[in-house]
């Protein structure tokens, strides 16, 4: 169960006065072009008692490297040893090793037991401090502080929000294929702090975060009856989202968190419904003899993308949030499924099956600009980082014992395995935590 101190994690942020004025010409990364050349950045061990400073900086460096936008410089190449992070570094020592940005900091313990973590980001070629911040938290939350600092660095150098201080809810799988155990689980976006949310007695599928981050929706075959559930992460309280005749699939929250949209199967076909979580009233959005499923709202809540085989094979369709103006947007070879709208609103991610392989791709909401990011034996279930720059999905390789989770950015070049203790599928990315 997710520990309450992580849900109630309170962090205080203040600015650190710059010892030098902000540079007028500064180092930055243009992430709007194709394959970005990673920026060399030096992340020095924070000054701290014990090895906590090193552990924090290792997490920061790992976050930045995994984004594909940064290339942390090997610590063995460092010339200057930072002893006072409040003082400007010897910029020439960092320019020699081509560290275009530099991170320094310290970690201390307050009288009340809290940790104070502070950092400064320097432009070594401009000879200027770019930003300085400090955070206060409980010692057990040191990894989260590292993720928050990495987000601050990412935002300062790219101009966009980071995505490191986030969680992934997923299905943890274990055991042989003939008796596979599936548990709902949650972890940090880098695979650490994984913990189970269900006991594994019943099959669980398609977990999804609420926009308020305190609640998830998922499907479970408890009692051999497929139902959609809501789970409160803070309290562990669980409830059924209505008792429908037939099977319910693919639940997702509306952007305001007030509704759940899902597919309900009856008499051999399935249609898309919404349920208002306050009044528990349902509204039917599609009415066809086909299979309509996997609905996902646009971030403004005005439209819904979904999968339907009404044309003979699964394709992607878009409609108004009230079910109006239903129109097909995918026209490539093969079948399309599991669509999910980007948090930025500019793209829709999908799974495509063609030529005996499964691909993860993106297209614009009108169906134009289709682009395949990765192809394999079996790839499925894309989910967006909250900044709309990175996707996670799950893959089962030919001959593999089970699925694993991967991430890939929109360039299609930076594909990474997300380490989990066992097999893992159906990932869903949380919004940034608060």
XYZ file of C-alpha atoms in Angstrom:
434
model
C 0.000 0.000 0.000
C 1.213 3.438 -0.872
C 2.586 4.955 2.306
C 0.724 7.965 3.587
C 3.835 9.991 4.106
C 4.422 9.926 0.334
C 0.866 10.972 -0.441
C 1.059 13.724 2.182
C 4.585 14.652 1.248
C 5.006 18.376 1.893
C 7.945 20.171 0.446
C 8.927 23.800 0.942
C 10.658 25.546 -1.927
C 12.580 28.791 -1.693
C 14.970 30.530 -4.035
C 18.662 30.792 -3.281
C 20.084 34.217 -3.953
C 22.326 34.152 -6.971
C 25.868 35.156 -6.249
C 26.123 36.508 -9.796
C 23.517 38.066 -12.110
C 21.639 35.825 -14.516
C 23.371 35.565 -17.856
C 21.876 37.369 -20.810
C 23.065 34.608 -23.143
C 22.551 31.269 -21.507
C 22.925 27.568 -22.144
C 19.661 25.890 -23.131
C 18.319 22.928 -25.103
C 16.007 23.239 -28.104
C 13.757 20.195 -27.710
C 11.527 21.120 -30.653
C 13.901 19.735 -33.238
C 14.301 16.054 -34.145
C 17.137 14.083 -32.586
C 18.605 16.386 -29.932
C 22.330 16.177 -29.152
C 22.524 15.550 -25.372
C 23.874 18.487 -23.357
C 27.038 17.663 -21.346
C 26.251 18.422 -17.694
C 28.356 17.856 -14.567
C 26.424 16.808 -11.458
C 28.751 17.019 -8.466
C 28.209 15.104 -5.236
C 26.249 17.265 -2.838
C 28.085 18.199 0.349
C 26.594 16.014 3.098
C 27.482 13.763 5.993
C 27.724 10.131 4.942
C 26.831 9.104 1.399
C 23.417 10.799 1.159
C 24.749 13.611 -1.016
C 26.170 11.121 -3.501
C 22.961 9.084 -3.547
C 20.881 12.157 -4.303
C 23.151 13.310 -7.111
C 23.241 9.808 -8.586
C 19.433 9.896 -8.874
C 19.531 13.386 -10.415
C 22.124 12.322 -12.983
C 20.212 9.134 -13.810
C 16.978 11.088 -14.375
C 18.678 13.572 -16.667
C 20.502 10.883 -18.637
C 17.363 8.791 -19.095
C 15.594 11.760 -20.701
C 18.024 11.561 -23.614
C 18.549 15.332 -23.470
C 21.531 15.327 -21.092
C 24.884 13.549 -20.975
C 26.232 13.582 -17.398
C 30.017 13.964 -17.410
C 31.968 11.144 -15.781
C 32.940 12.210 -12.255
C 36.445 10.892 -12.828
C 36.976 13.765 -15.271
C 36.203 16.481 -12.702
C 39.132 18.826 -12.002
C 37.654 21.022 -9.280
C 36.385 19.476 -6.056
C 33.417 21.529 -4.839
C 33.774 22.293 -1.129
C 31.485 25.334 -0.854
C 28.444 25.237 -3.188
C 27.584 28.821 -2.248
C 30.653 30.118 -4.068
C 30.961 30.347 -7.860
C 32.939 27.409 -9.243
C 36.155 27.754 -11.228
C 34.408 27.897 -14.579
C 37.572 27.261 -16.582
C 37.984 23.862 -14.887
C 34.527 22.838 -16.106
C 34.900 24.305 -19.580
C 38.039 22.213 -20.093
C 36.007 18.995 -19.708
C 33.172 20.446 -21.856
C 30.626 20.510 -19.027
C 28.264 23.129 -20.425
C 26.133 23.100 -17.257
C 27.111 22.350 -13.672
C 25.048 21.292 -10.646
C 26.340 21.844 -7.097
C 24.592 21.529 -3.755
C 24.467 20.357 -0.163
C 22.231 18.350 2.137
C 21.924 19.155 5.843
C 19.630 18.091 8.661
C 17.508 20.671 10.457
C 16.960 20.724 14.199
C 13.465 19.262 13.757
C 14.874 16.257 11.860
C 13.956 17.409 8.365
C 16.406 17.375 5.493
C 17.315 20.570 3.703
C 18.510 19.938 0.160
C 19.762 22.903 -1.841
C 21.258 23.136 -5.285
C 22.615 25.637 -7.786
C 22.666 25.307 -11.556
C 25.517 27.059 -13.353
C 26.162 27.963 -16.969
C 29.871 27.220 -17.162
C 30.559 28.850 -20.542
C 28.505 31.916 -19.652
C 30.061 32.047 -16.177
C 26.675 32.577 -14.532
C 24.281 30.983 -12.069
C 21.026 30.015 -13.753
C 18.950 29.097 -10.718
C 19.213 28.134 -7.058
C 16.566 26.465 -4.898
C 16.205 24.628 -1.607
C 13.749 22.026 -0.349
C 12.754 20.709 3.082
C 11.374 17.219 3.670
C 11.565 14.114 5.843
C 14.714 11.987 5.456
C 12.855 8.994 3.995
C 11.787 11.136 1.033
C 15.306 11.831 -0.213
C 14.715 10.121 -3.558
C 11.735 12.340 -4.243
C 13.800 15.445 -3.497
C 16.302 14.235 -6.096
C 13.519 13.850 -8.675
C 12.213 17.350 -7.909
C 15.681 18.852 -8.349
C 16.057 16.988 -11.663
C 12.697 18.454 -12.754
C 13.890 21.961 -11.848
C 17.078 21.489 -13.895
C 15.119 20.049 -16.823
C 12.659 22.957 -16.819
C 15.372 25.601 -16.547
C 17.365 24.236 -19.468
C 14.501 23.178 -21.765
C 11.768 25.671 -20.902
C 9.260 22.859 -20.274
C 8.086 21.030 -17.179
C 9.948 17.891 -16.235
C 8.373 14.515 -15.488
C 10.678 12.881 -12.932
C 8.596 13.498 -9.793
C 5.877 11.114 -10.957
C 4.592 7.596 -10.341
C 3.664 4.691 -12.578
C 0.770 2.390 -11.733
C 0.989 -0.934 -13.542
C 0.175 -4.641 -13.471
C 2.961 -6.682 -11.847
C 2.996 -10.210 -13.265
C 4.629 -13.303 -11.803
C 4.468 -17.074 -12.135
C 4.092 -19.359 -15.168
C 1.873 -18.371 -18.103
C -0.649 -21.043 -17.197
C -1.032 -19.662 -13.655
C 0.028 -16.043 -13.976
C -0.499 -13.872 -10.884
C -1.380 -10.250 -11.626
C -1.238 -7.558 -8.967
C -1.875 -3.864 -9.168
C 1.380 -2.095 -8.247
C 2.869 1.386 -8.129
C 6.433 2.661 -8.459
C 8.437 5.797 -9.090
C 8.895 6.607 -12.773
C 12.454 5.212 -12.628
C 11.280 1.833 -11.289
C 12.227 2.362 -7.630
C 9.966 2.196 -4.550
C 7.712 -0.425 -6.143
C 4.927 -1.762 -3.929
C 1.780 -3.825 -4.399
C -1.699 -2.303 -4.190
C -3.693 -5.536 -4.492
C -3.080 -9.061 -3.214
C -3.022 -10.840 -6.565
C -5.983 -13.111 -5.848
C -7.886 -11.668 -8.812
C -6.832 -10.608 -12.309
C -6.472 -6.823 -12.682
C -6.191 -4.813 -15.902
C -5.863 -1.269 -17.278
C -5.120 0.849 -14.185
C -5.382 4.616 -14.780
C -4.635 7.666 -12.627
C -7.114 10.334 -11.716
C -6.042 13.921 -12.436
C -6.075 14.551 -8.671
C -3.373 11.846 -8.190
C -5.094 10.388 -5.124
C -7.218 7.837 -6.951
C -6.925 5.220 -9.664
C -9.488 3.313 -11.691
C -8.944 -0.215 -12.953
C -10.733 -3.374 -14.020
C -10.768 -6.521 -11.880
C -12.204 -10.000 -12.360
C -13.043 -10.371 -8.699
C -15.473 -13.248 -8.251
C -15.088 -13.978 -11.988
C -17.136 -10.855 -12.672
C -15.340 -8.089 -14.570
C -16.015 -4.753 -12.900
C -14.493 -1.288 -12.847
C -13.172 -0.157 -9.456
C -11.981 3.065 -7.884
C -9.082 2.829 -5.427
C -8.139 5.648 -3.050
C -4.354 5.580 -2.788
C -4.195 7.353 0.560
C -6.723 5.255 2.449
C -6.794 2.023 0.435
C -10.579 2.342 0.221
C -12.049 0.666 -2.847
C -15.467 0.832 -4.478
C -17.207 -0.521 -7.571
C -18.099 1.969 -10.288
C -21.696 0.775 -10.716
C -23.089 -2.700 -11.286
C -23.612 -3.112 -15.008
C -25.025 -6.134 -16.824
C -22.250 -7.483 -19.027
C -18.544 -6.671 -19.009
C -16.901 -3.291 -18.495
C -13.515 -2.423 -19.986
C -10.838 0.256 -20.359
C -11.906 2.825 -17.744
C -10.339 6.303 -17.770
C -11.025 9.513 -15.884
C -12.200 12.723 -17.487
C -9.699 15.606 -17.246
C -11.609 17.142 -14.324
C -11.747 13.813 -12.479
C -15.534 13.979 -12.184
C -16.374 11.232 -14.684
C -15.163 7.819 -15.761
C -15.440 6.845 -19.410
C -15.471 3.146 -20.273
C -16.676 0.446 -22.646
C -19.653 -1.727 -21.696
C -20.254 -5.022 -23.507
C -23.796 -6.259 -24.023
C -25.142 -8.925 -26.405
C -21.901 -9.359 -28.305
C -21.102 -5.711 -29.008
C -19.683 -2.972 -26.824
C -20.363 0.734 -26.616
C -18.868 3.664 -24.767
C -20.472 5.139 -21.676
C -19.593 7.795 -19.144
C -20.483 7.732 -15.474
C -20.708 10.853 -13.340
C -18.916 9.935 -10.123
C -21.047 12.314 -8.055
C -24.533 11.349 -9.210
C -23.630 7.856 -10.530
C -25.697 8.537 -13.649
C -24.552 6.987 -16.919
C -24.639 8.414 -20.427
C -24.277 6.334 -23.575
C -22.020 7.927 -26.207
C -21.946 5.308 -28.997
C -24.661 2.996 -30.315
C -23.385 0.561 -32.916
C -23.330 -3.165 -33.571
C -19.540 -2.989 -33.479
C -16.963 -3.109 -30.686
C -16.246 0.436 -29.473
C -13.637 0.521 -26.722
C -10.499 2.178 -25.264
C -11.858 5.748 -24.959
C -9.516 8.598 -23.957
C -10.405 12.258 -23.407
C -8.600 15.193 -24.957
C -6.958 17.274 -22.208
C -9.644 19.984 -22.510
C -12.400 17.376 -22.145
C -14.122 18.468 -25.372
C -13.354 15.361 -27.446
C -12.811 11.619 -27.046
C -10.646 9.289 -29.125
C -11.618 5.615 -29.170
C -11.113 2.326 -30.989
C -13.836 0.742 -33.114
C -14.109 -2.099 -35.615
C -17.260 -0.677 -37.203
C -15.349 -0.433 -40.490
C -14.327 -4.097 -40.448
C -11.129 -3.920 -38.397
C -10.020 -1.873 -35.386
C -9.392 1.777 -36.289
C -9.256 5.076 -34.387
C -12.198 7.442 -34.217
C -12.746 10.841 -32.604
C -16.053 12.253 -31.350
C -17.336 15.086 -29.234
C -17.499 14.474 -25.477
C -21.281 14.118 -25.875
C -20.920 11.447 -28.587
C -21.517 13.806 -31.509
C -19.603 14.013 -34.811
C -18.043 10.543 -34.753
C -15.362 10.305 -37.430
C -12.530 7.988 -38.372
C -8.971 9.354 -38.202
C -6.706 6.322 -38.919
C -6.332 5.105 -42.503
C -2.977 3.313 -42.639
C -2.408 -0.379 -43.269
C -3.169 -2.687 -40.373
C -5.213 -2.293 -37.204
C -5.084 0.511 -34.613
C -5.870 0.242 -30.908
C -5.306 1.611 -27.356
C -5.392 5.324 -28.299
C -4.470 7.889 -25.648
C -4.515 11.652 -26.036
C -1.352 13.602 -25.197
C -1.503 15.942 -22.158
C -0.422 18.692 -24.568
C -3.387 17.974 -26.836
C -1.256 17.905 -29.972
C -0.907 14.146 -30.525
C -2.653 10.812 -30.017
C -0.527 7.762 -29.227
C -1.641 4.310 -30.348
C -0.759 0.663 -30.873
C -0.640 -0.496 -34.504
C -0.667 -4.110 -35.660
C 0.630 -4.667 -39.190
C 2.716 -7.308 -40.918
C 2.730 -9.556 -37.866
C 4.335 -6.915 -35.658
C 3.118 -4.388 -33.105
C 4.201 -0.741 -33.192
C 3.815 2.262 -30.911
C 3.157 5.453 -32.828
C 1.624 8.911 -32.724
C -0.582 10.973 -35.011
C -2.256 14.356 -34.902
C -5.878 14.492 -33.706
C -7.088 14.827 -37.304
C -5.202 11.662 -38.288
C -2.388 13.388 -40.154
C 1.335 13.103 -39.436
C 1.339 9.433 -38.407
C 4.756 8.461 -37.086
C 5.937 5.073 -35.793
C 8.304 5.323 -32.804
C 9.136 1.665 -32.167
C 8.209 -1.758 -33.573
C 8.546 -5.225 -32.081
C 7.098 -8.684 -31.637
C 4.422 -7.391 -29.256
C 4.288 -3.748 -28.115
C 1.128 -2.350 -26.555
C -0.513 0.141 -24.223
C 1.190 3.552 -24.563
C 0.898 6.081 -21.725
C 2.111 9.692 -21.720
C 4.461 11.489 -19.351
C 2.702 14.602 -17.988
C 4.796 16.902 -20.206
C 3.775 15.048 -23.381
C 7.383 14.375 -24.454
C 7.853 10.734 -23.414
C 5.783 7.558 -23.656
C 5.842 4.314 -21.705
C 4.467 1.042 -23.073
C 4.876 -2.662 -22.442
C 6.599 -5.178 -24.665
C 6.797 -8.936 -24.805
C 9.704 -10.106 -26.934
C 9.511 -13.336 -28.940
C 10.244 -16.247 -26.643
C 10.289 -14.074 -23.520
C 8.641 -15.307 -20.346
C 6.586 -12.175 -19.847
C 6.176 -8.475 -20.634
C 8.380 -5.581 -19.558
C 7.886 -1.819 -19.492
C 9.842 0.528 -21.746
C 9.954 4.267 -22.313
C 10.626 6.143 -25.536
C 10.649 9.835 -26.402
C 8.965 11.457 -29.388
C 12.162 11.352 -31.426
C 11.957 7.551 -31.430
C 15.684 7.319 -30.656
C 15.768 7.172 -26.860
C 14.233 3.823 -25.901
C 14.846 2.633 -22.332
C 13.927 -0.432 -20.289
C 12.236 0.421 -16.984
C 13.610 -1.999 -14.419
C 10.987 -3.940 -12.450
C 11.421 -6.899 -10.119
C 9.291 -9.186 -12.293
C 7.186 -8.978 -15.405
C 5.137 -5.815 -15.844
C 2.385 -4.583 -18.169
C -0.358 -1.951 -18.568
C 1.620 1.080 -17.302
C -0.137 4.384 -16.610
C 1.773 7.592 -15.866
C 0.674 9.922 -13.088
C 0.550 13.705 -13.328
C 3.363 15.578 -11.568
C 3.051 15.137 -7.820
C 2.538 18.083 -5.501
